[in-house]
Short mmCIF file of C-alpha atoms in Angstrom, two decimals:
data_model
loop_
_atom_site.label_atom_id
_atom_site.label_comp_id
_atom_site.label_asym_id
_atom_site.label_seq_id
_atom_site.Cartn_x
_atom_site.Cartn_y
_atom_site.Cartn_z
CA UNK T 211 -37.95 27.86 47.68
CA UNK T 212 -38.94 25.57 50.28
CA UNK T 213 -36.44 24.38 52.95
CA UNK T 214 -35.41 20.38 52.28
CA UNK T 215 -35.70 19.21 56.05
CA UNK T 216 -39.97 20.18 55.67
CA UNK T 217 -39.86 17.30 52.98
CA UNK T 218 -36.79 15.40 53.34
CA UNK T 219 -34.73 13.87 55.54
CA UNK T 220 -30.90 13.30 56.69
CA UNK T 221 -29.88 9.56 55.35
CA UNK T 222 -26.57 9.09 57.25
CA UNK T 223 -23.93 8.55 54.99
CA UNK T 224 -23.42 4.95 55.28
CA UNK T 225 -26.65 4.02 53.54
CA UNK T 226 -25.92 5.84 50.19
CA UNK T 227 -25.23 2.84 48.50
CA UNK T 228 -28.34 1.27 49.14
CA UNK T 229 -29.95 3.81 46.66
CA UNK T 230 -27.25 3.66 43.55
CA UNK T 231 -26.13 0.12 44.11
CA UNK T 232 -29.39 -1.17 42.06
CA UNK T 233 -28.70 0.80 39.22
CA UNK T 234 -31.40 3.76 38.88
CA UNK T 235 -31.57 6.58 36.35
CA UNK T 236 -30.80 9.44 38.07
CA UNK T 237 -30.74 13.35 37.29
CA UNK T 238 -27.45 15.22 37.92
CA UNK T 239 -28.08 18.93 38.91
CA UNK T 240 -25.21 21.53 38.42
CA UNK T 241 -24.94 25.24 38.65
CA UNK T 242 -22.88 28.47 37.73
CA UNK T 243 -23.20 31.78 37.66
CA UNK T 244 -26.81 31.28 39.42
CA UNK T 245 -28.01 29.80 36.95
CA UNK T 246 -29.00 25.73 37.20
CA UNK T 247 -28.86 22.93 34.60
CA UNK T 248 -30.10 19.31 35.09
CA UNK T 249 -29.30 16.21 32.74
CA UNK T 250 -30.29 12.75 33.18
CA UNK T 251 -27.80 9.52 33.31
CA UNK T 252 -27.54 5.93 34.08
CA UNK T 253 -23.49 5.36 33.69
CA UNK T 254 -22.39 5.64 37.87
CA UNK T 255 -21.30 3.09 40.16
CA UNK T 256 -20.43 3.31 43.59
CA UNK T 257 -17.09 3.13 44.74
CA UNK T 258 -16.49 3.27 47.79
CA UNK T 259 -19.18 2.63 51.13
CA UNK T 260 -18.23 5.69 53.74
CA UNK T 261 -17.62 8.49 52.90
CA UNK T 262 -19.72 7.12 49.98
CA UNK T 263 -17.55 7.60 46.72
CA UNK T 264 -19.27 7.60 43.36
CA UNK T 265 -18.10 7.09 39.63
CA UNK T 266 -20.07 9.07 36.79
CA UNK T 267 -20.16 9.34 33.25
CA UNK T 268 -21.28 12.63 31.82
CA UNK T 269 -20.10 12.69 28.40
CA UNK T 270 -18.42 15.58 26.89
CA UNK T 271 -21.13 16.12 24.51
CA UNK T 272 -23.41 17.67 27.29
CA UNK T 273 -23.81 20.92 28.49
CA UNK T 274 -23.64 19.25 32.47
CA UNK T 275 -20.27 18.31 31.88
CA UNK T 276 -18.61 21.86 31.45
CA UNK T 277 -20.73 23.00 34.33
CA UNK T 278 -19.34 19.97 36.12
CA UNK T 279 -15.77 20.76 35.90
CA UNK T 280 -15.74 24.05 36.37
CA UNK T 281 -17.61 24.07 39.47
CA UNK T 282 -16.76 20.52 40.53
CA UNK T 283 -19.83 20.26 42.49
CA UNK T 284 -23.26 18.42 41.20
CA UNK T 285 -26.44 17.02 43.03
CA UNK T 286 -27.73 13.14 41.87
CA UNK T 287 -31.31 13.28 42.11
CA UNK T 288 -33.22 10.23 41.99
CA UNK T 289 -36.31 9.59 40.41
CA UNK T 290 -39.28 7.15 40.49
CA UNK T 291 -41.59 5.50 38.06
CA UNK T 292 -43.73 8.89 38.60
CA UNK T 293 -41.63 11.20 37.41
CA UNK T 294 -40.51 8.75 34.47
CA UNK T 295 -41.90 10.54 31.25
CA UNK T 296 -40.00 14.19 32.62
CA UNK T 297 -36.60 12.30 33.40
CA UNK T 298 -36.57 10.90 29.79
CA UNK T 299 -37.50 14.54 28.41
CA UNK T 300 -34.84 15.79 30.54
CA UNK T 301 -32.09 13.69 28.92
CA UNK T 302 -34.03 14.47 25.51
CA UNK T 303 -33.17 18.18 25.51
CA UNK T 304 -29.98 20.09 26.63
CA UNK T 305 -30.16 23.16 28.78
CA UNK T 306 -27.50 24.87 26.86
CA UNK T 307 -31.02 26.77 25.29
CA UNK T 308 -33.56 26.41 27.70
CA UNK T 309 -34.38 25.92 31.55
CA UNK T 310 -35.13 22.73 31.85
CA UNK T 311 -36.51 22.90 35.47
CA UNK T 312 -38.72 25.76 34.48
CA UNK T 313 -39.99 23.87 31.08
CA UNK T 314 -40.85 20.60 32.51
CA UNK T 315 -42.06 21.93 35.93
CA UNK T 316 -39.45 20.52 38.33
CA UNK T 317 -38.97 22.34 41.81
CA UNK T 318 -35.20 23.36 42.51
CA UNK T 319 -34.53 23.69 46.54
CA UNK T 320 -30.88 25.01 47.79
CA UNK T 321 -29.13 21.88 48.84
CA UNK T 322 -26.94 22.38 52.10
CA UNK T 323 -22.99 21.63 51.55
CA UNK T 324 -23.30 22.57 47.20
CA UNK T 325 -24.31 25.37 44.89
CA UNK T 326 -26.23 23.10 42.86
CA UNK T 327 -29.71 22.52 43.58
CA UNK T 328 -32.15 19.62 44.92
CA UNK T 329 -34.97 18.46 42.77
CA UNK T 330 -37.64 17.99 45.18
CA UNK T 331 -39.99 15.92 42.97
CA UNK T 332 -37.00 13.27 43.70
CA UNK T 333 -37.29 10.74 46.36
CA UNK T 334 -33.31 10.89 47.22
CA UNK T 335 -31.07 13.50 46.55
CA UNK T 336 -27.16 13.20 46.98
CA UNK T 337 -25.11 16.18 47.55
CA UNK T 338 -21.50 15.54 45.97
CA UNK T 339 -17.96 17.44 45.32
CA UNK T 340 -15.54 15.76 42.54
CA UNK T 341 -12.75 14.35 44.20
CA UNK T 342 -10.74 12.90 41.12
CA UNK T 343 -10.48 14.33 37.52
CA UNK T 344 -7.78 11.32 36.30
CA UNK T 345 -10.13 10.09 34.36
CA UNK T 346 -12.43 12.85 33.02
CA UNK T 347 -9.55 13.58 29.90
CA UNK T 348 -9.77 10.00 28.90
CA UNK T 349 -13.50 8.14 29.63
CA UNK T 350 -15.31 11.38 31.07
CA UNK T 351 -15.25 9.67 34.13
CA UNK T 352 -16.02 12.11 37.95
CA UNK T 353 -15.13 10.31 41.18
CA UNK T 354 -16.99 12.35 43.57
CA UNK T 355 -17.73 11.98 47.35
CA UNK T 356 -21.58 12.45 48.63
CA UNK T 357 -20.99 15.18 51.28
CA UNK T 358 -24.81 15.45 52.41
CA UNK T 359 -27.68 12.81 51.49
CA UNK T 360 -31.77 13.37 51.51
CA UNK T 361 -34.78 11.02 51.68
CA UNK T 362 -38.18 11.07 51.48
CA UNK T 363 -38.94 8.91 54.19
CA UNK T 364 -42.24 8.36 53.05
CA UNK T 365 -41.19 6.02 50.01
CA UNK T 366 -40.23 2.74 51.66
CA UNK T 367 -40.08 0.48 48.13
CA UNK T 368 -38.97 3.16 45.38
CA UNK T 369 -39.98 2.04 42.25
CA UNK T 370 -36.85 3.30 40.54
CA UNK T 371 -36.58 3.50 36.79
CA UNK T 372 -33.12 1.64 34.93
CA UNK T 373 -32.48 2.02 31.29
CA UNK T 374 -32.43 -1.15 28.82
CA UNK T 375 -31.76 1.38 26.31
CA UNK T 376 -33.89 2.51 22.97
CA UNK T 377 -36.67 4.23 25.15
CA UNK T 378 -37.11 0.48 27.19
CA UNK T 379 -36.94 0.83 30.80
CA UNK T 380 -37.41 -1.25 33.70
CA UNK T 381 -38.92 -0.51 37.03
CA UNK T 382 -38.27 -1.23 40.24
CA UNK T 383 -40.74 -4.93 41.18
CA UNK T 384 -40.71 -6.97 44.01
CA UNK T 385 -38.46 -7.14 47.00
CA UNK T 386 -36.59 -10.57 48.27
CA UNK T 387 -34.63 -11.16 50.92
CA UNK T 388 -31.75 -13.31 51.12
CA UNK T 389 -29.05 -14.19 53.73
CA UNK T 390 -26.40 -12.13 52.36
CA UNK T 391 -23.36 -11.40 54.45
CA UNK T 392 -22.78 -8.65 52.33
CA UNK T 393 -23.03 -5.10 53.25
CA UNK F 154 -18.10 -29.03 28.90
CA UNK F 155 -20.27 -27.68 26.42
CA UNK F 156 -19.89 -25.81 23.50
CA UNK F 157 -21.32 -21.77 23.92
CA UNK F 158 -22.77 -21.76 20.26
CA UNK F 159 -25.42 -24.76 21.50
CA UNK F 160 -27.20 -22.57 24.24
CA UNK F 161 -26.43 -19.06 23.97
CA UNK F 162 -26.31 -16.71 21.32
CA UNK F 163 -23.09 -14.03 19.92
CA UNK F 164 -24.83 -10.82 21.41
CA UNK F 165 -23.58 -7.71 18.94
CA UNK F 166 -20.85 -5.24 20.84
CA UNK F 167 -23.19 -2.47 20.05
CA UNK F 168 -25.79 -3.83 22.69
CA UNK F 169 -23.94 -4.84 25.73
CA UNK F 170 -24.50 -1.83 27.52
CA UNK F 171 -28.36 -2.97 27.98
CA UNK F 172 -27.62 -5.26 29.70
CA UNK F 173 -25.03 -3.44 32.41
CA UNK F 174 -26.88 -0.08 32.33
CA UNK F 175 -29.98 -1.32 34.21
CA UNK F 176 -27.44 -2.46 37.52
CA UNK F 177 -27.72 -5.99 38.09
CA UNK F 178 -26.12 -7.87 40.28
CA UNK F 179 -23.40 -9.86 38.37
CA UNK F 180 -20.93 -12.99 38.90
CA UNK F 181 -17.56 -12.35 37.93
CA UNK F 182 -15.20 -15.36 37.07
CA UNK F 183 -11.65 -16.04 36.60
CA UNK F 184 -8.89 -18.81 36.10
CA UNK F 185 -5.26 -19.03 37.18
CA UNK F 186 -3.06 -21.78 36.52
CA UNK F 187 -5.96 -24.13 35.37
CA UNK F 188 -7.96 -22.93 38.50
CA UNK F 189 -11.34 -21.01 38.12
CA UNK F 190 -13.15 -19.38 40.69
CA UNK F 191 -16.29 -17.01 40.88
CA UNK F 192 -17.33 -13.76 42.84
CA UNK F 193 -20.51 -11.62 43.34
CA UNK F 194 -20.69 -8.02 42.83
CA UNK F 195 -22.58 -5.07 41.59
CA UNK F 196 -20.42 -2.40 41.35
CA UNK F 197 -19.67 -1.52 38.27
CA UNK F 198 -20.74 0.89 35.13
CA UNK F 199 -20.88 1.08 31.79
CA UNK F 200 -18.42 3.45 30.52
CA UNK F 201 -18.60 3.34 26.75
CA UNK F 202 -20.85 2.01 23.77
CA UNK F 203 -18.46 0.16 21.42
CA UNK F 204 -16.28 -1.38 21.86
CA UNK F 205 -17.99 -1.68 25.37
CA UNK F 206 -16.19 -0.24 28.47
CA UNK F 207 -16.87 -1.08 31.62
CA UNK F 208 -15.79 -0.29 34.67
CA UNK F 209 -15.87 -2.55 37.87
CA UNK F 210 -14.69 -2.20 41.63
CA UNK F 211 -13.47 -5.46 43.32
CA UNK F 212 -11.79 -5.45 46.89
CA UNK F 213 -8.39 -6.48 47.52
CA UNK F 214 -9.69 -8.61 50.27
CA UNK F 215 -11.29 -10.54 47.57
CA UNK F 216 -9.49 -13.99 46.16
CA UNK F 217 -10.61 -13.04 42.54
CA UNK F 218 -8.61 -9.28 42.60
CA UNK F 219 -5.52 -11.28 42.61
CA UNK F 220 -6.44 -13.01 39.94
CA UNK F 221 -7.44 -10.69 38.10
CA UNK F 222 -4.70 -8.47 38.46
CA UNK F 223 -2.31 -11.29 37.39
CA UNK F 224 -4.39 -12.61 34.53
CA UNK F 225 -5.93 -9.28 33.41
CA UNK F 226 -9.13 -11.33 32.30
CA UNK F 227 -12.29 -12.03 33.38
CA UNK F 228 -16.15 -13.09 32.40
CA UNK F 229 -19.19 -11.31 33.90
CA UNK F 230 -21.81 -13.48 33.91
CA UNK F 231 -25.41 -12.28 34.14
CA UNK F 232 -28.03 -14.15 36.48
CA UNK F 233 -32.00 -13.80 36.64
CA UNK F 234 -33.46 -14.61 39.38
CA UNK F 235 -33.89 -18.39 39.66
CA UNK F 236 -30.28 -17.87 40.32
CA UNK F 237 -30.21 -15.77 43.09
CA UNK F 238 -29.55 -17.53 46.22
CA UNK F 239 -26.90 -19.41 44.29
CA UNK F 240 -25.48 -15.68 43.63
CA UNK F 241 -25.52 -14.67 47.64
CA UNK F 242 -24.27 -17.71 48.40
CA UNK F 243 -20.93 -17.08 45.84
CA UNK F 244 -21.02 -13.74 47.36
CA UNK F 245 -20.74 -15.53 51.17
CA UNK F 246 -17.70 -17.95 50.58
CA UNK F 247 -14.37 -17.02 49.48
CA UNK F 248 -12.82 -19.47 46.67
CA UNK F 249 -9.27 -19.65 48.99
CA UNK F 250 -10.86 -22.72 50.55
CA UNK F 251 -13.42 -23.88 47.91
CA UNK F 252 -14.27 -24.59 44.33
CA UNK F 253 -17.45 -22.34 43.94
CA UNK F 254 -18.36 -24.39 40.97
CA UNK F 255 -18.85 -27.58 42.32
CA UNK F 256 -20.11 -26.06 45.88
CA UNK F 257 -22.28 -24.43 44.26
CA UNK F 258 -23.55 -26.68 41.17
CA UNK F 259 -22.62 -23.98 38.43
CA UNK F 260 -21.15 -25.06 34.75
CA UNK F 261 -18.41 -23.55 33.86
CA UNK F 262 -18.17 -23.66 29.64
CA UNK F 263 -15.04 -22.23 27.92
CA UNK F 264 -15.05 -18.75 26.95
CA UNK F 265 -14.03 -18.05 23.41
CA UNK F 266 -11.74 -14.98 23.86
CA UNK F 267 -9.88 -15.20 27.53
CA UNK F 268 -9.01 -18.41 29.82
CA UNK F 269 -11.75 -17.75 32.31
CA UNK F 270 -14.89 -19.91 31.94
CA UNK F 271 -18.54 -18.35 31.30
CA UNK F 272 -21.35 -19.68 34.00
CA UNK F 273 -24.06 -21.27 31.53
CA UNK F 274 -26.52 -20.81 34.20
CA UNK F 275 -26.67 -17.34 33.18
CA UNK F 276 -28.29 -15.43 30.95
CA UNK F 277 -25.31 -13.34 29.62
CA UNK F 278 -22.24 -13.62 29.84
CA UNK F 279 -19.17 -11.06 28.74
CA UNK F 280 -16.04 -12.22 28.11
CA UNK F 281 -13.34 -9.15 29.21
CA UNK F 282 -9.54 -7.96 29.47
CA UNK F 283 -7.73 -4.91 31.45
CA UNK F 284 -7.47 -2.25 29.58
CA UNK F 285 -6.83 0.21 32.20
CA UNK F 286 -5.44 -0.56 35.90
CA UNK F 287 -4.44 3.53 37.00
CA UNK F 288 -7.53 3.18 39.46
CA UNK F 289 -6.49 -0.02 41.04
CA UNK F 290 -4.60 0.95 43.75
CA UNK F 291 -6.38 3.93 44.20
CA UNK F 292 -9.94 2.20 44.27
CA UNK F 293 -9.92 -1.27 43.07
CA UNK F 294 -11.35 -0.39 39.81
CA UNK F 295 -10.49 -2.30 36.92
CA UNK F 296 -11.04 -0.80 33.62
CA UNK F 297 -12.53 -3.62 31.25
CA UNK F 298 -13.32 -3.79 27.48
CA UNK F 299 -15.31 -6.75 26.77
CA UNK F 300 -14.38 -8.42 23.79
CA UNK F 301 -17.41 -11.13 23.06
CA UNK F 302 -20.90 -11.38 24.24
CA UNK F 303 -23.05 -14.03 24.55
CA UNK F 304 -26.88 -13.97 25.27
CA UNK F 305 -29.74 -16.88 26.21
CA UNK F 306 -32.27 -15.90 23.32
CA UNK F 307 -34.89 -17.10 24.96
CA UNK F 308 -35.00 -15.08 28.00
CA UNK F 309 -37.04 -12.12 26.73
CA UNK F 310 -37.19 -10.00 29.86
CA UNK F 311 -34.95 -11.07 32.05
CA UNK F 312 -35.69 -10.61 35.68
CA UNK F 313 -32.43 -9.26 36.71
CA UNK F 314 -31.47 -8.96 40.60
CA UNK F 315 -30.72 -5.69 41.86
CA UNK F 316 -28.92 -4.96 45.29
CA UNK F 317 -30.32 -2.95 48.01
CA UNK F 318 -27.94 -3.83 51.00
CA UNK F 319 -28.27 -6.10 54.05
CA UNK F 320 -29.79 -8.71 52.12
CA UNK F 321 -32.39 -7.12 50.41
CA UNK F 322 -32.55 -7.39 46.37
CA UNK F 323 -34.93 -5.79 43.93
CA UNK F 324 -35.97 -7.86 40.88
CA UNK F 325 -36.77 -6.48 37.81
CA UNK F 326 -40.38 -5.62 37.25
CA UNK F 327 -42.36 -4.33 34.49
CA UNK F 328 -41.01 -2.53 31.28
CA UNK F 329 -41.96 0.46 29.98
CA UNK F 330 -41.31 2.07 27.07
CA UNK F 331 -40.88 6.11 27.05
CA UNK F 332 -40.04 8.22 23.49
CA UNK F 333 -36.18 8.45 24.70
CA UNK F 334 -33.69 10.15 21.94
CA UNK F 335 -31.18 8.14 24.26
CA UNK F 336 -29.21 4.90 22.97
#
């Protein structure tokens, strides 16, 4: 497996919300036992800026979310309009029978602070440890921290992918700028 | 004021979580003691189909978490982007000293479930109550089931705002449609 800083690099920690705040699809990567699962979601938000805190829904139905909780440990990968069609076939199957990164050709790397691995096909990747179960019995809901983040620094507009729902999805288009005094 | 039925349509339950899935940038209003006001924000996540969950974070150094807290109600109101510099500009003034509304030339129209007004500017608009305040201290999240939805019909494919920090927004570009076994 190749070693993330030859295609990645460090995004300090304080940026992280730049990449989930607009909404992408993202893959979640988990692992146990050595052996790795990936599943694809659009229900996160972020919740806090640094250290960046995250909110995800991984619904009990999925064979991520018992991964998830035992190990409290995933990766969010996320992916461009390029890697569109294997993201949605991703989410189409379940890896409780197959490997999904083997049957839809997607490159695992070891991340550097989880078990879980990288996807390097993915323009980000966020390394993150579940910080707060309250709400897994009740919504499914993991409040994780991002403990390490990746970028490929090549990709300076990402056309992200974000779900409408019933196979309709919307990229990424143009960029504006406006005199926000937000973050 | 005018009457919702005249320029937007009852969206079903079942569908609001196209509309929050994709991660626009929203405007959240409330009322208080005959007293609306309006804030910008985009983090928050769908956390359930029907009835529709969502979940949203709002900072305590924000005038509309008090408000919210007391009233336990609240509209998000969708904009495209022919309304986003009005939406930065909510999102740069606190309503302590101002009325957003007239500042900022938006309608307010009565909601039909909770006191808070909807924004007819926008293009959707869900009218929501508290269901769940545990993460409030903790994180400012406010657990929200929305309990009507309203929709501009003629808006087809609505260019949504999406934000990437430090001013910079992402509209919504091009749709595609993938064979997704996905909602």
């Amino acid at each position: 497996m190749r070693r993330i800083q030859r295609v990645k690099k460090s995004l300090p920690l304080s940026r992280v919300y730049r990449l989930v705040e607009p909404g992408p699809v993202v893959m979640v990567t988990t692992a146990w036992h050595g052996r790795a699962n990936v599943m694809t979601l659009s229900w996160h938000m972020m919740m806090d800026f640094e250290p960046p805190i995250i909110g995800c829904v991984i619904s009990d139905r999925n064979y991520s979310f018992g991964l998830l909780r035992a190990t409290g440990e995933c990766v969010i990968n996320i992916p461009t309009v390029e890697l569109a069609a294997k993201t949605v076939r991703v989410g189409n199957t379940t890896g409780r029978k197959i490997d999904k990164f083997k049957a839809f050709r997607l490159t695992p790397m070891p991340a550097s602070r989880v078990a879980a691995p990288l996807i390097a096909e993915c323009y980000a990747n966020l390394e993150c440890k579940v910080i707060d179960a309250r709400l897994v019995e009740r919504y499914n809901v993991f409040i994780m921290q991002v403990l390490k983040a990746w970028i490929d620094p090549s990709k300076k507009n990402p056309r992200t992918v974000h779900h409408r729902g019933r196979g309709v999805f919307m990229v990424a288009g143009r960029t504006i700028t406006l005199p926000s005094r937000m973050k």
